[in-house]
Short mmCIF file of C-alpha atoms in Angstrom, two decimals:
data_model
loop_
_atom_site.label_atom_id
_atom_site.label_comp_id
_atom_site.label_asym_id
_atom_site.label_seq_id
_atom_site.Cartn_x
_atom_site.Cartn_y
_atom_site.Cartn_z
CA MET A 1 80.15 97.33 113.10
CA PRO A 2 81.98 100.43 114.02
CA LEU A 3 80.26 102.97 116.54
CA THR A 4 79.37 106.04 114.52
CA ILE A 5 80.16 109.09 116.08
CA ALA A 6 78.50 111.67 115.76
CA CYS A 7 79.99 115.16 115.68
CA ASP A 8 79.14 118.23 114.22
CA GLU A 9 82.54 120.12 114.66
CA THR A 10 83.08 122.97 112.35
CA LYS A 11 86.36 124.27 113.88
CA ALA A 12 88.95 123.17 112.78
CA ALA A 13 92.50 122.18 115.04
CA ASP A 14 95.72 121.14 114.16
CA LEU A 15 98.54 117.89 114.80
CA ASP A 16 100.00 119.07 117.60
CA GLU A 17 96.72 120.27 119.19
CA VAL A 18 95.07 116.80 118.93
CA VAL A 19 98.29 115.49 120.25
CA GLU A 20 98.26 117.49 123.37
CA TYR A 21 94.55 116.79 123.96
CA MET A 22 95.76 113.03 123.87
CA PHE A 23 97.72 113.50 126.36
CA GLU A 24 96.51 116.21 128.40
CA ASN A 25 93.18 114.44 128.81
CA LYS A 26 95.14 110.97 129.71
CA ILE A 27 93.24 110.01 126.45
CA SER A 28 93.12 105.52 126.90
CA PRO A 29 92.84 103.92 123.08
CA GLU A 30 92.59 100.46 124.61
CA ASP A 31 89.36 101.99 126.60
CA GLN A 32 86.83 101.97 123.94
CA ALA A 33 85.02 104.93 125.90
CA SER A 34 87.81 107.35 126.42
CA LEU A 35 88.74 106.97 123.05
CA MET A 36 85.81 108.44 121.86
CA GLU A 37 86.45 110.79 124.01
CA ALA A 38 89.23 112.19 121.52
CA ALA A 39 86.48 112.23 118.40
CA PRO A 40 85.81 115.96 118.43
CA MET A 41 89.46 116.50 118.18
CA LEU A 42 90.07 113.79 115.38
CA ARG A 43 86.94 115.52 113.68
CA ARG A 44 88.45 119.02 113.90
CA LEU A 45 91.57 117.84 112.82
CA ALA A 46 89.73 116.15 109.51
CA ASN A 47 88.27 120.00 108.89
CA ASN A 48 92.06 121.43 108.25
CA LYS A 49 92.19 121.12 104.80
CA SER A 50 95.97 122.18 104.50
CA PHE A 51 97.87 120.14 107.35
CA LEU A 52 98.01 117.20 105.30
CA ALA A 53 99.54 118.19 102.01
CA GLU A 54 101.73 120.65 104.43
CA MET A 55 103.37 117.61 106.29
CA VAL A 56 104.03 115.81 102.95
CA CYS A 57 105.50 118.73 101.27
CA GLU A 58 107.73 119.58 104.01
CA GLU A 59 108.64 115.70 103.98
CA LEU A 60 109.58 115.76 100.97
CA LYS A 61 112.38 118.25 101.13
CA SER A 62 114.19 115.26 103.25
CA TYR A 63 113.60 112.08 100.68
CA ASP A 64 116.40 110.66 102.17
CA THR A 65 114.42 110.18 105.84
CA LEU A 66 111.04 110.45 104.32
CA GLN A 67 109.36 108.53 106.98
CA SER A 68 112.16 106.70 108.36
CA SER A 69 110.10 105.74 111.29
CA ASN A 70 107.18 104.26 109.30
CA ASN A 71 106.65 100.38 109.37
CA TYR A 72 103.87 100.50 107.12
CA SER A 73 103.62 100.48 103.50
CA ALA A 74 103.35 103.26 101.28
CA GLN A 75 99.79 103.54 101.59
CA VAL A 76 100.71 104.69 105.20
CA PHE A 77 101.84 108.13 106.61
CA MET A 78 103.15 108.04 109.28
CA LEU A 79 101.12 111.63 111.52
CA TYR A 80 102.99 110.73 114.80
CA ARG A 81 104.70 108.30 115.73
CA PRO A 82 105.45 106.66 119.26
CA GLN A 83 108.00 108.50 120.79
CA ARG A 84 107.30 109.01 124.53
CA LYS A 85 107.00 106.74 127.18
CA GLY A 86 104.18 105.65 127.87
CA GLN A 87 102.80 106.64 124.79
CA SER A 88 99.16 104.93 124.50
CA PHE A 89 98.57 106.00 120.65
CA PHE A 90 100.03 107.13 117.46
CA MET A 91 98.68 108.59 114.52
CA ARG A 92 98.29 108.34 110.90
CA ALA A 93 96.86 108.61 107.71
CA CYS A 94 95.88 105.79 105.38
CA PHE A 95 95.22 106.91 101.48
CA TRP A 96 92.41 104.87 99.43
CA PRO A 97 92.75 104.80 95.48
CA SER A 98 90.45 103.26 93.02
CA ASN A 99 89.97 101.01 90.80
CA ALA A 100 90.39 103.73 88.46
CA ASP A 101 93.56 105.12 89.91
CA GLN A 102 97.06 103.48 87.81
CA VAL A 103 98.88 102.42 91.27
CA VAL A 104 95.61 100.17 91.36
CA LYS A 105 96.29 99.18 87.88
CA THR A 106 99.71 98.66 88.60
CA SER A 107 100.23 96.72 91.50
CA GLY A 108 96.32 95.70 92.13
CA THR A 109 94.48 96.03 95.41
CA ASP A 110 96.45 93.79 97.49
CA PRO A 111 98.74 96.55 98.77
CA PHE A 112 96.04 98.59 100.06
CA PHE A 113 94.10 95.49 102.29
CA TYR A 114 90.91 95.83 99.57
CA ASN A 115 88.80 92.45 99.65
CA LYS A 116 90.57 90.66 102.03
CA PRO A 117 88.29 90.53 105.61
CA HIS A 118 90.08 90.85 108.91
CA ASP A 119 89.31 91.77 112.61
CA HIS A 120 91.46 93.72 114.43
CA ASN A 121 93.16 93.70 117.94
CA PHE A 122 93.36 96.87 118.72
CA ASN A 123 91.36 99.63 119.16
CA PHE A 124 91.24 102.65 116.65
CA LEU A 125 89.08 105.65 115.66
CA THR A 126 88.63 107.42 112.21
CA VAL A 127 87.92 109.60 109.91
CA GLY A 128 87.19 110.51 106.57
CA TYR A 129 89.25 113.43 105.61
CA HIS A 130 89.30 113.61 101.62
CA GLY A 131 87.07 112.23 98.82
CA PRO A 132 83.96 109.60 98.77
CA GLY A 133 85.77 107.00 101.65
CA TYR A 134 85.95 102.86 101.12
CA TRP A 135 83.52 101.00 101.16
CA SER A 136 83.04 98.13 103.86
CA ASP A 137 80.95 95.11 104.42
CA TYR A 138 80.58 95.52 107.82
CA PHE A 139 80.11 92.12 110.58
CA GLU A 140 80.60 91.25 114.02
CA TYR A 141 81.51 88.01 115.86
CA ASP A 142 82.18 86.74 119.27
CA TYR A 143 86.25 86.46 119.51
CA ASP A 144 86.05 84.93 122.56
CA GLN A 145 84.68 81.90 121.36
CA CYS A 146 87.02 81.21 118.15
CA ASP A 147 90.05 78.92 118.91
CA GLY A 148 91.90 80.86 116.13
CA VAL A 149 92.24 78.28 113.77
CA ARG A 150 92.38 77.91 110.04
CA GLY A 151 89.13 76.83 108.53
CA GLU A 152 87.53 77.14 111.78
CA SER A 153 83.32 78.03 111.59
CA VAL A 154 82.66 81.13 113.40
CA PRO A 155 79.16 82.66 113.20
CA LEU A 156 79.38 86.16 111.12
CA ARG A 157 76.38 88.91 111.65
CA PHE A 158 76.31 90.58 108.75
CA ILE A 159 75.83 94.58 109.67
CA GLU A 160 75.75 96.68 106.61
CA GLN A 161 77.44 98.25 103.77
CA SER A 162 78.77 101.61 103.88
CA LYS A 163 81.64 104.03 103.09
CA LEU A 164 83.63 106.30 105.29
CA ASP A 165 82.46 109.69 103.83
CA THR A 166 84.48 112.67 104.89
CA GLY A 167 83.70 114.06 107.96
CA LYS A 168 82.39 110.73 109.43
CA VAL A 169 84.07 109.35 112.52
CA LEU A 170 83.77 105.87 113.44
CA LEU A 171 85.09 103.81 116.61
CA TYR A 172 86.99 100.37 115.06
CA ARG A 173 86.19 97.83 118.43
CA ALA A 174 88.63 95.56 118.82
CA PHE A 175 87.93 91.89 118.91
CA THR A 176 84.75 93.03 117.38
CA ASP A 177 84.08 94.41 114.00
CA ILE A 178 85.14 92.59 110.95
CA HIS A 179 85.35 94.70 107.81
CA ASN A 180 85.77 93.62 104.09
CA GLN A 181 87.58 96.72 102.74
CA LEU A 182 86.75 97.60 99.14
CA PRO A 183 87.94 100.44 96.99
CA ALA A 184 86.66 104.05 97.17
CA ASP A 185 85.27 105.73 93.97
CA SER A 186 88.24 108.06 93.39
CA PHE A 187 90.76 108.93 95.52
CA SER A 188 90.26 109.12 99.29
CA VAL A 189 92.49 109.40 102.53
CA SER A 190 91.31 109.07 106.45
CA LEU A 191 92.94 109.90 109.83
CA ASN A 192 93.48 107.14 112.53
CA ILE A 193 94.17 107.47 115.84
CA MET A 194 95.38 103.75 116.97
CA GLU A 195 95.65 102.23 119.86
CA ASN A 196 99.33 100.95 121.11
CA SER A 197 99.13 98.83 123.94
CA MET A 198 100.74 95.31 124.21
CA ARG A 199 97.52 93.76 122.93
CA ALA A 200 98.12 94.06 119.65
CA SER A 201 101.18 92.02 119.99
CA MET A 202 99.65 89.47 122.52
CA MET A 203 96.30 89.21 120.82
CA ASP A 204 95.43 87.17 117.72
CA GLN A 205 93.98 89.14 114.81
CA TYR A 206 92.34 86.69 111.86
CA ALA A 207 91.58 87.03 108.19
CA PHE A 208 88.05 85.72 106.90
CA ASP A 209 86.09 83.71 104.87
CA LEU A 210 82.63 85.35 104.72
CA GLN A 211 80.84 82.75 101.60
CA ALA A 212 82.41 79.92 104.10
CA SER A 213 82.07 81.99 107.28
CA LYS A 214 85.51 80.66 108.95
CA ILE A 215 88.92 82.17 109.67
CA SER A 216 91.11 81.77 106.94
CA ASP A 217 94.23 82.62 108.19
CA LEU A 218 96.10 84.25 111.20
CA ILE A 219 97.14 88.03 110.16
CA ASN A 220 99.36 90.01 113.24
CA ARG A 221 102.34 91.77 111.62
CA THR A 222 105.76 89.90 113.25
CA THR A 223 108.96 89.62 112.71
CA SER A 224 109.20 86.30 114.76
CA ILE A 225 108.28 83.56 111.05
CA SER A 226 111.17 85.32 109.26
CA LEU A 227 113.73 85.28 112.23
CA PHE A 228 112.59 81.60 112.99
CA ASN A 229 112.80 80.08 109.64
CA ALA A 230 116.58 81.38 109.11
CA ALA A 231 118.10 79.97 112.85
CA ALA A 232 115.76 76.79 111.24
CA ALA A 233 117.66 76.76 108.07
CA LEU A 234 121.18 78.14 109.28
CA GLY A 235 121.36 76.27 112.67
CA ASN A 236 122.82 73.39 113.43
CA ASP A 237 120.67 70.77 115.68
CA GLU A 238 122.20 72.74 119.47
CA GLN A 239 121.14 76.02 117.86
CA LYS A 240 117.41 74.56 117.26
CA ASP A 241 117.26 73.76 120.37
CA VAL A 242 116.47 76.95 121.39
CA LEU A 243 113.62 77.10 118.96
CA ARG A 244 112.33 73.67 120.56
CA PHE A 245 112.23 75.86 123.44
CA ILE A 246 110.06 78.48 122.50
CA ALA A 247 107.80 75.73 120.83
CA GLN A 248 107.28 74.18 123.73
CA GLN A 249 107.75 76.59 126.46
CA HIS A 250 106.57 80.35 124.93
CA SER A 251 104.13 82.23 126.83
CA ILE A 252 102.56 83.15 123.39
CA ASP A 253 100.95 80.28 121.61
CA ARG A 254 101.24 81.96 118.40
CA ILE A 255 104.49 82.56 118.63
CA ARG A 256 105.46 78.68 119.70
CA LEU A 257 102.91 78.15 116.54
CA SER A 258 106.11 79.97 114.65
CA ALA A 259 108.90 78.28 115.84
CA LEU A 260 106.50 74.58 115.45
CA ASP A 261 106.68 75.68 111.54
CA ALA A 262 109.84 76.65 111.42
CA LEU A 263 111.19 73.23 112.45
CA ALA A 264 108.77 71.28 110.04
CA HIS A 265 109.88 73.50 107.71
CA SER A 266 113.45 72.60 107.79
CA SER A 267 112.75 69.11 108.15
CA THR A 268 113.92 66.38 105.90
CA ASP A 269 111.35 63.99 105.19
CA GLN A 270 107.54 64.36 106.00
CA ASP A 271 107.97 61.70 109.02
CA GLU A 272 110.27 64.30 110.69
CA ALA A 273 108.58 66.95 109.83
CA ILE A 274 105.13 65.08 111.95
CA LYS A 275 107.13 64.40 114.29
CA VAL A 276 107.46 67.95 115.11
CA TRP A 277 103.83 68.56 114.85
CA ALA A 278 103.48 65.58 117.08
CA SER A 279 105.19 67.20 119.97
CA VAL A 280 101.84 69.13 120.49
CA LYS A 281 100.36 67.38 123.57
CA ASP A 282 96.44 66.63 124.17
CA SER A 283 97.07 69.05 127.01
CA ASP A 284 98.22 72.17 124.97
CA THR A 285 95.30 74.88 124.33
CA ALA A 286 92.73 74.10 121.19
CA PHE A 287 94.82 76.42 119.17
CA LEU A 288 97.77 74.23 119.17
CA ARG A 289 95.55 71.24 118.45
CA GLY A 290 94.20 72.66 115.77
CA TRP A 291 96.72 74.11 113.75
CA ARG A 292 98.27 70.80 114.60
CA LYS A 293 95.65 68.88 112.89
CA VAL A 294 95.82 71.74 109.84
CA ARG A 295 99.81 71.38 109.36
CA THR A 296 99.51 67.08 109.57
CA THR A 297 96.85 67.45 107.18
CA GLU A 298 98.60 69.81 105.00
CA ILE A 299 101.82 67.41 104.81
CA GLU A 300 99.93 64.62 104.52
CA THR A 301 97.85 66.24 101.32
CA PHE A 302 101.27 67.07 100.33
CA ALA A 303 103.28 63.93 100.32
CA THR A 304 100.25 61.63 98.76
CA ALA A 305 100.26 64.79 95.56
CA GLN A 306 104.28 64.57 95.53
CA LEU A 307 103.44 60.20 94.96
CA ARG A 308 100.83 60.72 92.27
CA ALA A 309 102.72 63.50 90.50
#
C-alpha cells in the first residue's frame, strides 16, 4: 500500500513556501526517497486552513479564466501548474464528495474515480486537508511481470482498507500500489505533490478487475486515440499510410495499439479489420500480441452475434 509518512508538523506554510522548497532542495518526485523529503512541507501546507479557500475565491473573481491551465475534471483544482523549465512536479487539490452530496446524486461516482481500481505510472505525495477523507482498498502487484493486456491474470496482494484522515501523509508509489477508492463519509479535500515526468507518457497505467484478479483496461490519459480515429475516418488511403507507419514503427506500444484500433475501426468489413490486426507479427512484443488476440476475438464475437441477430 502507499507508504505512510509520520509527520508531526504543527507549523503552517503557504503555497509559495512549499513551491520554493521543492525547487531549492531539488526535490525529484520520480525518486521516492527524494519526494518523501517534501512530506513535512506538504503537511505544513495542510495545516494552513485558509489558503485554499482564498485561492478559490480569488480565481472566482475572474471566472472567464478560472483554472484555464487545468486539464483535469472539475474534481481537481490546480494549485501550481507546470510552468518553469525542467519542472519535475506540479501541485493540485482534489475534492472527494460523499454519496450524500448532491454532485454524486446528480453525476454518480464515476467522475470521482470511485469504485475504479487502478494503479499509477507516477509517484505522488498526498495529505488529507479537510474532512474524514476518502476510503481505499489497497493492493500491491508486480508491474514488471505484466504484459499489460486486457484480461491478463495478475497476482494482487490485498493489504488493507483505510482512509485518508486529515493530516495523514501518504506516498503513492508508481507501478506498485493499486487502490480502489470509495466515497468519503462526508465531503473531503486532499492536497497532492505530483510527479511531472516523461514516464507518465511512456509507461502504461491499468484498471483492474479485483474479483477476477485481472487487468481490465489501459487508462492512460492521451489525445492520440481521438486524433487517430479522426484521421482514419476522414482520411484517404494515402493519409492512412501515416497511421500504418505509426502502427508498425512507433517506439511506444500503446501508441501503436491506438493506431491499430483506429485503422480497424475504419475498416469496411470484418475481414479487413482482422487483416489490420494480422499485421502484428509474432516477433512483436507480448503486449501487442496479446492485444491482437483480444481485438481479433472481439471482432469475431461481434460478427457471430450479428449473424444470429
